[in-house]
Amino acid sequence: MRKKLTSLLVVLGFALQGISFFFLAAPLGLSTSEADSNPVMPFAPVVFIVGVGMVFVAAVVYELLPENSDE
Amino acid sequence: MTTQNETLPYEVGRLTRGWIAMVAVLLILMGVGGYAYYLQFTQGEIVTGLRNLGTMGGATWGLYIVFLVYFIGLSFTGISIAAMIRLLGLEKIKPIARMAETMTVIALILGAMTIMVDVGQPLRAMVNLFRYARPGSPFFGTFTLVIAGYLFASQIYLYLDGRRDAAILAKKPGRFQRFFRLWAAGYKGTPAEKKRHNQASFWMAIAIVPLLITAHSTLGFVFGLQAGRPGWFSALQAPEFVALAGVSGFGLLICIAAIIRKVLNAEEKLNQDVFEWLGNFLMFLIVAYLYFMVVEWLTATYSSGGAEASVSNALFTGEYAWMYWLTVATLLIPFGLLVYQFIFKRYRLAWIVASGFMVNIAAVVKRYLIVVPSQTHGTLLPYGIGSYSPTWVEYAVVLGIFAFGTLMFVLFIKIFPIMNIPENSEGGE
Amino acid sequence: MTRYGMVIDLNRCTGCRACMTACKVENNTPQANFWMNVFRFEENEYPNTRVWFMPRPCMHCNNAACVKVCPTGARFKREDGLTLTDWERCIGCRYCEVACPYGVNYFNWKAPEENQYLDWDDAELVTELGNDGLPYANPDLELSYGPEDRFTAGGGHYKGVVEKCTFCVHRLENDLIPACADNCPTDVINFGDLDDPSSKVSMLLGEKPSYRLLEDVGTDPNVYYIGGTPPNSETRQIEEIKVRV
Amino acid sequence: MEISRREFLKVSGAVGGTLAASSLLTNGLVTLAAGTSEASALTEEFIPTTCWIGKQDCGMLARVINGRLISFQGHPDHPRNRGKLCPKGVAQIQSIYDPNRVKAPLRRTNEKGVPGTWEKISWDEALDTVADRIKDVLERDPRKFVWQKGRSKAKDFYDDAFVKATGATKLHHGAFCSDAGYRALEYTIGMHGVLHPDMRHTKYLLSWGWNITNAGGNKFCWLTWPQQLVEARERGMKVTAIDPRLRGAAHFADEWVPVKPGTDLAMALAICNLLIEQDTIDHEYLRTYTNGPFLVGDDGMFLRAEPVEDEEEGKALVWDTLTSEAVPFDTEGIEPALDGYCQVGSAEVATSFQIFKESLEVSTPEWAAEKCGVPAEQIRKVASDLAENAMIGSTIEIEGKTLPYRPVAIMAYHMAQQELGFQALRAMLFIPMLLGAVGAVGGQFSDFTWKEYKNWKKFADISVNEGPYNIYLKDSKFFPINSNNSSLVAKVINNPDQYEVDYIPEVYLLHHVNPLGSFPDREENIKAYEKIDFVAAIDPWISLTADLFADIILPAATIEKYEGPMSATDQYIDAKAMRIPPIPPMYESRSEIDIYIDLCDRIGVLDGEGGYLDVVNNELKLTDTEYAIPLDSKPTPRDIFDRYAKVNGLEGIEFFEREGVQLKGPVSPSKYYPYAMEEPFGGIVPHRLYGESLLVTQQKMQALGADEIYWRDYTALPTWRDLTVETSPPEYDLLLISVKNIEFKQSRTPIPMMMEMYKHQVIEINPADARAKGIEEGDEVVVESIHAITLETREVKTIASFRENLRPGVVCMPHHFGEYVKHPWVKGTGPSPNSLFFTGEGYLANTADQTYLVKVKVTKA
């Protein structure tokens, strides 16, 4: 459970970073229109930061979360 | 009270007269910095020495950006030390791990502050950066990875690493007991917990090294990707930034460690070995950086013409030459001292500390030389030579930020042990 | 598709700087902000001297360095080729300014009302006009333009925000050409659609050899020059515009 | 006038939503849009008017929104500027609203001679004070009332009316401009103008001291000429710049002849010599339309026939080659000899052309090369280029008429202001005359239509009277041909006995003129003003002169008034324009016409015959029409112009208020080309190649005992002599000239936007000269000038600015600069070159025209 949650956070964190970076934030590459200057989703950078955060929060979760009863 | 305080290690909670005086001085400096910033905020950056490139013949990035780079450079150390302890098993430098991590956290906060004092619309920036930040901008990395990710990661590191000590301190009654208990978050020091902490730390160290490289490179990219700015446009910028970050960070860490050793009379804990290791490590970083400088110098002078030459002439022989050669001197002298000690194994603390101090001068001045001359002497259209000299406002604001950082550090020292508590004071083991 | 650009015929340029004042009046730009700048150059030594002039608007590059580096998308490209600044989004980091190889960006170091040449708050003037501030303020600048209704014209020239040549976006939307091109006494500055083969700018480019400034930087500018050669390292400015606020 | 109502409501909608949230986030700045969020429809108008800042009155459209001037743009139909404006034209909007304008009539409250302190007074009080003083002085001695204007904007009928109604002595700015050139052309070909080409056809242009990129040439203040030049260049016209400084002609010059300042006469003579030597001259023109064939006796005077009937003197004789005898020049069916000698009676006499030819023998290219400091080869090249391009003998068909085609010409204007200016311009004019280019298609022109100027006849017999003289020495033995020079007037006021003047003026009325700021020899002028009892100024700003010496300042309106009518021709299209106020006069300022009417009313010279209104009627050709201004009325300016419009067949002033410019179509070739006229050159022939009356004048001056310095340049043919400035001590090794920069030339006031582009005075210097003196770019330097005769020195401090486009040995400082007006934007801008120039003997041409040439030394401060 603890390890799963940790793994989940790490995976999710990286996923959020990736999704936000490549799909939600303003598009990469040559700008040719007004739309290129806007994030696809407002506050997409926050998602990215949350993603970064989650990866490291995973460590906290891993350390702090009590083990399952089977331990 | 006194009894309680005496029981807490490293003068945590003990307010000496010297400490209070220092805090007072820091508050005054912050006040001056705050007033200067108030002027800047209300009147605009007209109160700084910054001006537009081109027809205004100025530099639009100046002291603030210099110190942004410097502060973020300092943050290199905490994380890298922590990572090295885990990954390379360098147990002997454990005593400086926490101060390094603290330095990292504070440096990153100061970095964020310098960005805010630099931008023209700071309040807007706080919203718009989160709302609109574009991955395409090299600044994206600075805002997200460096300021947010890096800061968050180092805080977590600092936190997790401190749990053991917090748990120990939480056992002692006192004002901070609740705080320590909260920090410890149920840490009991069981072998399972230790194991888990070691595992977590190890994996975090693994995760953090690429972040470390990326973050410092990102800052290098802020400059290195600009094809239109002679002196900046270079693939070398990113690795140079990583190397100089290390140099300045380790240099400052040596200074801080030496001060703490003196103030806390921790000669035993912060022994010669620690400094020797730091000195040697700094030496290798300086070697790496000097290598970059030589490469940079050759590239700039070998066949350059036009604006590129204008910048390099200004750097090596012109207006900025004294700063450039000061940088070279403040790198070569420490290098010489450290190599000498390394070869003859005759270490002197004072020399190591002096080296650490000198490389920080080099780091600040070199950042100035990265940021400013390319703007004043590097216009590709013949705008002519520009000029920039910081005003008192900029100095005051930077000093205020420094004072704020120092204040955070000395406050932290008073609420949490700045070094790991020795094994013997650990109860129940 | 439309791609606005300029073709500047240096053979015709007298270096009179009327484009600069036309720009300043039209866009109410504050002191020391020259969205359009005219270089006056001198080359070689007496008696083989050459004197020539070169207007420098924003190049409205296709591959604009400023757009690439802008952290917030305040500097953006429009589909019609304009490179504009959204002065409501700009945070004033000045990254665009250091990235731009042409030196066309101007940060507002002061509040606009303190930077408009004369004391427009003079009591008698205020009585005469009924309000303070710049008497000849152009109301078009305060409007929003484009599909996203963004504030891209001169605007208030806010303190702490970067601004630059807009190709007079507010005029374009009213079917007028930029003020500099409109006023140029000797028709040096030609403005039009580079993608339209029948436009004057395209025809000029077809007829005469042209160059763009700093082509090797890779910015792919939309401003072309006809006549002479680009400035080189021997080109010196005379009567240079060097004004600090 | 085009009015549109545009919805600005969009603003409130767009900003409203974001405003509340973002007001904090915009760093405490509420968006401007918020201020107009309640704005409803704005009324936008385009009011046609004319520029006020320069001299050529370009057509403008004033964009006015809700009664507020927003911008000026060029009037698209105006021939002179075709929808464009110069930088000052656009920027003058700042001057209209300038809070430093004189806002109300002012009275001085401190002593004169120091910067003024002023109190506001009512218009009534101000007008009464000024009118009382004028009335008083007119009653005692009308000569003591002096009126001066810098430059008349538009037709000067209302100035003239004031001068004529009051009998004031009128001074102006011409002697500082290019009047020496005007006098030379008036004398030689009867035209009022200097030299300009027929830009549609010219193929080779000598840009002689023409500052193409900054200053106007002949007749136009700037914009029209560059427009035509650029078109001519695209057509293939070649340009050779004869100029010590390439900055003016810039890249428009194909060749640069960096002549030494003041030696243009030598250059012109050498070119004439080469043209004659090569025999690339138009014999036909010279024989038919000049006095070249006139026979000249030993005394230098023409041989004349016996006077018939009421003639004062007989007609000059020429040698008819058909009959081989001397006959009056206008005898029908003769073929006069242009050159050579002939036997008349017992004497062998030469034609005046022969004399000219012989006089040129010394003027070889090598001789000129030494004087002018340029290689002889360059001079030869100019002469051969001229000869080659002149296509002597060719013709062209223009609107069905076959006309001579000589596509070479000279553009010269302000360079006329030099010690030998009058004769230099005559010699320069001889070049197109020799080529037969005067009035030919593509050739040499000097005015828009070929019409006689009053001086043509006057100069046939120049009056030289005995003293006492008036203050500008009109008809004196000192300066018989006289462009009245107010710096010389200052000298006269300071030394009346020396100039045989028996009074000094008491009352000055200065109408937008600033002698202390604009004219050379500031010290001389200051001393003179100290002697003037009462000075009143009509001006929108407090000029340096007013600040030091005015007792009363009357605030004039700038563009916000009716003024006109003004010519709008570009030399090819005829048009008339009018200045229409786009907004009411700012502050308490008033139109000058209103001011003059009120002054005349108070002085008592408004109505009645010979009064102000009567003269206005005459000048506007209203007299004896149904639109004449009733002499007992007090018309408004709009009313006057309404009558003017109606008498010219228009509906009224509304026409101009709507259209701005009245287009009259292309100038007919028969008006433009003198060869297309019914009588070639309109009968203003023969052109005075040989200046017999100049020689007569010299003799008259000698007879009255004038010193040589005054009469030595009154020679029948232009004769080179060494310049007075060259006798300065050798340590003063540089020649200072003044130049114009477009940012502030002829500006009536500092326009901040323009001042910003040119923030500080500099002295332009060739780097080689500077480095030899240890001066580096941007160094502060002391410039010290010396008077070659009196050895008086003057100095200013300024900044060195390096120019490779400047001839070594020459330095220059921009004109119209410095603290010439009370205005924050001139503070600390540096000195005016006027402080370094001298006036008076040695520094004036024989026509009293000012020179802008002085020897200086430049040292590092």
mmCIF file of C-alpha atoms in Angstrom, chain D residues 133-262:
data_model
loop_
_atom_site.group_PDB
_atom_site.id
_atom_site.type_symbol
_atom_site.label_atom_id
_atom_site.label_comp_id
_atom_site.label_asym_id
_atom_site.label_seq_id
_atom_site.Cartn_x
_atom_site.Cartn_y
_atom_site.Cartn_z
ATOM 1 C CA ARG D 133 4.366 104.331 -26.862
ATOM 2 C CA ILE D 134 4.064 103.850 -30.601
ATOM 3 C CA LYS D 135 1.734 106.787 -30.953
ATOM 4 C CA ASP D 136 4.047 108.965 -28.946
ATOM 5 C CA VAL D 137 7.132 108.110 -30.958
ATOM 6 C CA LEU D 138 5.309 108.421 -34.264
ATOM 7 C CA GLU D 139 4.217 111.906 -33.335
ATOM 8 C CA ARG D 140 7.753 112.955 -32.446
ATOM 9 C CA ASP D 141 9.856 111.095 -35.027
ATOM 10 C CA PRO D 142 8.388 108.179 -37.009
ATOM 11 C CA ARG D 143 11.898 107.013 -37.944
ATOM 12 C CA LYS D 144 12.401 105.941 -34.365
ATOM 13 C CA PHE D 145 9.756 103.254 -34.529
ATOM 14 C CA VAL D 146 11.163 99.933 -35.717
ATOM 15 C CA TRP D 147 9.126 96.874 -36.551
ATOM 16 C CA GLN D 148 10.783 93.547 -37.151
ATOM 17 C CA LYS D 149 9.550 90.080 -37.923
ATOM 18 C CA GLY D 150 11.606 86.927 -38.209
ATOM 19 C CA ARG D 151 9.708 85.295 -40.953
ATOM 20 C CA SER D 152 6.253 86.028 -42.242
ATOM 21 C CA LYS D 153 4.147 82.977 -42.304
ATOM 22 C CA ALA D 154 1.805 83.073 -45.271
ATOM 23 C CA LYS D 155 1.226 86.272 -47.187
ATOM 24 C CA ASP D 156 2.595 89.188 -45.259
ATOM 25 C CA PHE D 157 -0.271 91.547 -46.091
ATOM 26 C CA TYR D 158 -1.155 92.154 -42.497
ATOM 27 C CA ASP D 159 2.460 92.932 -41.598
ATOM 28 C CA ASP D 160 2.789 95.251 -44.545
ATOM 29 C CA ALA D 161 -0.442 96.934 -43.628
ATOM 30 C CA PHE D 162 0.871 97.648 -40.172
ATOM 31 C CA VAL D 163 4.217 98.897 -41.462
ATOM 32 C CA LYS D 164 2.608 101.087 -44.074
ATOM 33 C CA ALA D 165 -0.115 102.408 -41.788
ATOM 34 C CA THR D 166 2.366 103.359 -39.079
ATOM 35 C CA GLY D 167 5.327 104.228 -41.290
ATOM 36 C CA ALA D 168 7.589 101.988 -39.250
ATOM 37 C CA THR D 169 11.121 101.090 -40.275
ATOM 38 C CA LYS D 170 10.933 97.442 -41.249
ATOM 39 C CA LEU D 171 13.691 94.983 -40.479
ATOM 40 C CA HIS D 172 13.705 91.309 -41.351
ATOM 41 C CA HIS D 173 15.861 88.217 -41.405
ATOM 42 C CA GLY D 174 16.927 88.074 -45.044
ATOM 43 C CA ALA D 175 20.498 89.237 -44.594
ATOM 44 C CA PHE D 176 21.055 86.144 -42.450
ATOM 45 C CA CYS D 177 19.393 83.821 -44.882
ATOM 46 C CA SER D 178 20.331 83.944 -48.543
ATOM 47 C CA ASP D 179 19.666 87.489 -49.599
ATOM 48 C CA ALA D 180 23.079 87.892 -51.200
ATOM 49 C CA GLY D 181 21.929 85.233 -53.632
ATOM 50 C CA TYR D 182 18.611 86.964 -54.176
ATOM 51 C CA ARG D 183 20.363 90.244 -54.910
ATOM 52 C CA ALA D 184 22.765 88.531 -57.328
ATOM 53 C CA LEU D 185 19.938 86.968 -59.307
ATOM 54 C CA GLU D 186 17.771 90.064 -59.188
ATOM 55 C CA TYR D 187 20.710 91.984 -60.530
ATOM 56 C CA THR D 188 21.697 89.488 -63.198
ATOM 57 C CA ILE D 189 18.457 88.023 -64.517
ATOM 58 C CA GLY D 190 15.747 89.958 -62.693
ATOM 59 C CA MET D 191 14.371 86.978 -60.793
ATOM 60 C CA HIS D 192 13.594 86.959 -57.071
ATOM 61 C CA GLY D 193 15.176 83.728 -55.946
ATOM 62 C CA VAL D 194 18.462 81.926 -55.780
ATOM 63 C CA LEU D 195 19.266 78.798 -57.783
ATOM 64 C CA HIS D 196 17.245 75.654 -58.293
ATOM 65 C CA PRO D 197 16.796 73.077 -61.051
ATOM 66 C CA ASP D 198 13.832 72.014 -63.132
ATOM 67 C CA MET D 199 13.638 68.766 -61.184
ATOM 68 C CA ARG D 200 11.420 67.017 -63.699
ATOM 69 C CA HIS D 201 14.079 67.186 -66.391
ATOM 70 C CA THR D 202 17.467 67.946 -64.909
ATOM 71 C CA LYS D 203 20.025 65.206 -65.525
ATOM 72 C CA TYR D 204 23.040 66.658 -63.816
ATOM 73 C CA LEU D 205 22.823 68.751 -60.688
ATOM 74 C CA LEU D 206 25.486 70.678 -58.877
ATOM 75 C CA SER D 207 24.367 70.566 -55.286
ATOM 76 C CA TRP D 208 26.355 73.605 -54.271
ATOM 77 C CA GLY D 209 26.266 73.892 -50.524
ATOM 78 C CA TRP D 210 22.784 72.426 -50.614
ATOM 79 C CA ASN D 211 22.019 70.597 -47.393
ATOM 80 C CA ILE D 212 19.637 68.168 -49.097
ATOM 81 C CA THR D 213 18.911 66.104 -46.046
ATOM 82 C CA ASN D 214 18.403 68.876 -43.515
ATOM 83 C CA ALA D 215 17.592 72.221 -45.004
ATOM 84 C CA GLY D 216 15.542 73.577 -47.817
ATOM 85 C CA GLY D 217 16.989 74.742 -51.032
ATOM 86 C CA ASN D 218 15.706 77.708 -52.927
ATOM 87 C CA LYS D 219 12.147 78.743 -51.978
ATOM 88 C CA PHE D 220 11.153 75.668 -49.979
ATOM 89 C CA CYS D 221 12.048 74.993 -46.396
ATOM 90 C CA TRP D 222 12.660 71.323 -46.975
ATOM 91 C CA LEU D 223 10.199 68.649 -47.832
ATOM 92 C CA THR D 224 9.341 69.469 -51.427
ATOM 93 C CA TRP D 225 12.923 69.435 -52.646
ATOM 94 C CA PRO D 226 13.908 66.031 -51.253
ATOM 95 C CA GLN D 227 10.703 64.571 -52.673
ATOM 96 C CA GLN D 228 11.547 65.906 -56.117
ATOM 97 C CA LEU D 229 15.214 65.034 -55.770
ATOM 98 C CA VAL D 230 14.487 61.416 -54.911
ATOM 99 C CA GLU D 231 12.226 61.123 -57.917
ATOM 100 C CA ALA D 232 14.864 62.734 -60.121
ATOM 101 C CA ARG D 233 17.482 60.338 -58.756
ATOM 102 C CA GLU D 234 15.288 57.385 -59.618
ATOM 103 C CA ARG D 235 14.988 58.884 -63.073
ATOM 104 C CA GLY D 236 18.774 58.875 -63.235
ATOM 105 C CA MET D 237 19.833 62.388 -62.275
ATOM 106 C CA LYS D 238 23.493 62.642 -61.263
ATOM 107 C CA VAL D 239 24.454 64.855 -58.350
ATOM 108 C CA THR D 240 27.800 66.425 -57.584
ATOM 109 C CA ALA D 241 28.036 68.011 -54.171
ATOM 110 C CA ILE D 242 30.265 71.050 -53.837
ATOM 111 C CA ASP D 243 30.306 71.381 -50.092
ATOM 112 C CA PRO D 244 32.878 71.283 -47.303
ATOM 113 C CA ARG D 245 30.615 68.824 -45.526
ATOM 114 C CA LEU D 246 29.109 65.755 -47.097
ATOM 115 C CA ARG D 247 26.518 65.329 -44.366
ATOM 116 C CA GLY D 248 24.042 67.521 -46.193
ATOM 117 C CA ALA D 249 24.066 65.820 -49.571
ATOM 118 C CA ALA D 250 24.866 62.453 -47.992
ATOM 119 C CA HIS D 251 24.436 59.429 -50.229
ATOM 120 C CA PHE D 252 22.566 61.472 -52.787
ATOM 121 C CA ALA D 253 25.880 62.776 -54.095
ATOM 122 C CA ASP D 254 27.645 60.775 -56.772
ATOM 123 C CA GLU D 255 30.704 62.979 -56.431
ATOM 124 C CA TRP D 256 31.902 65.083 -53.557
ATOM 125 C CA VAL D 257 33.995 68.203 -54.098
ATOM 126 C CA PRO D 258 34.920 69.245 -50.553
ATOM 127 C CA VAL D 259 35.490 72.887 -51.331
ATOM 128 C CA LYS D 260 37.036 75.191 -48.764
ATOM 129 C CA PRO D 261 34.342 77.479 -47.359
ATOM 130 C CA GLY D 262 34.154 80.940 -48.883
#
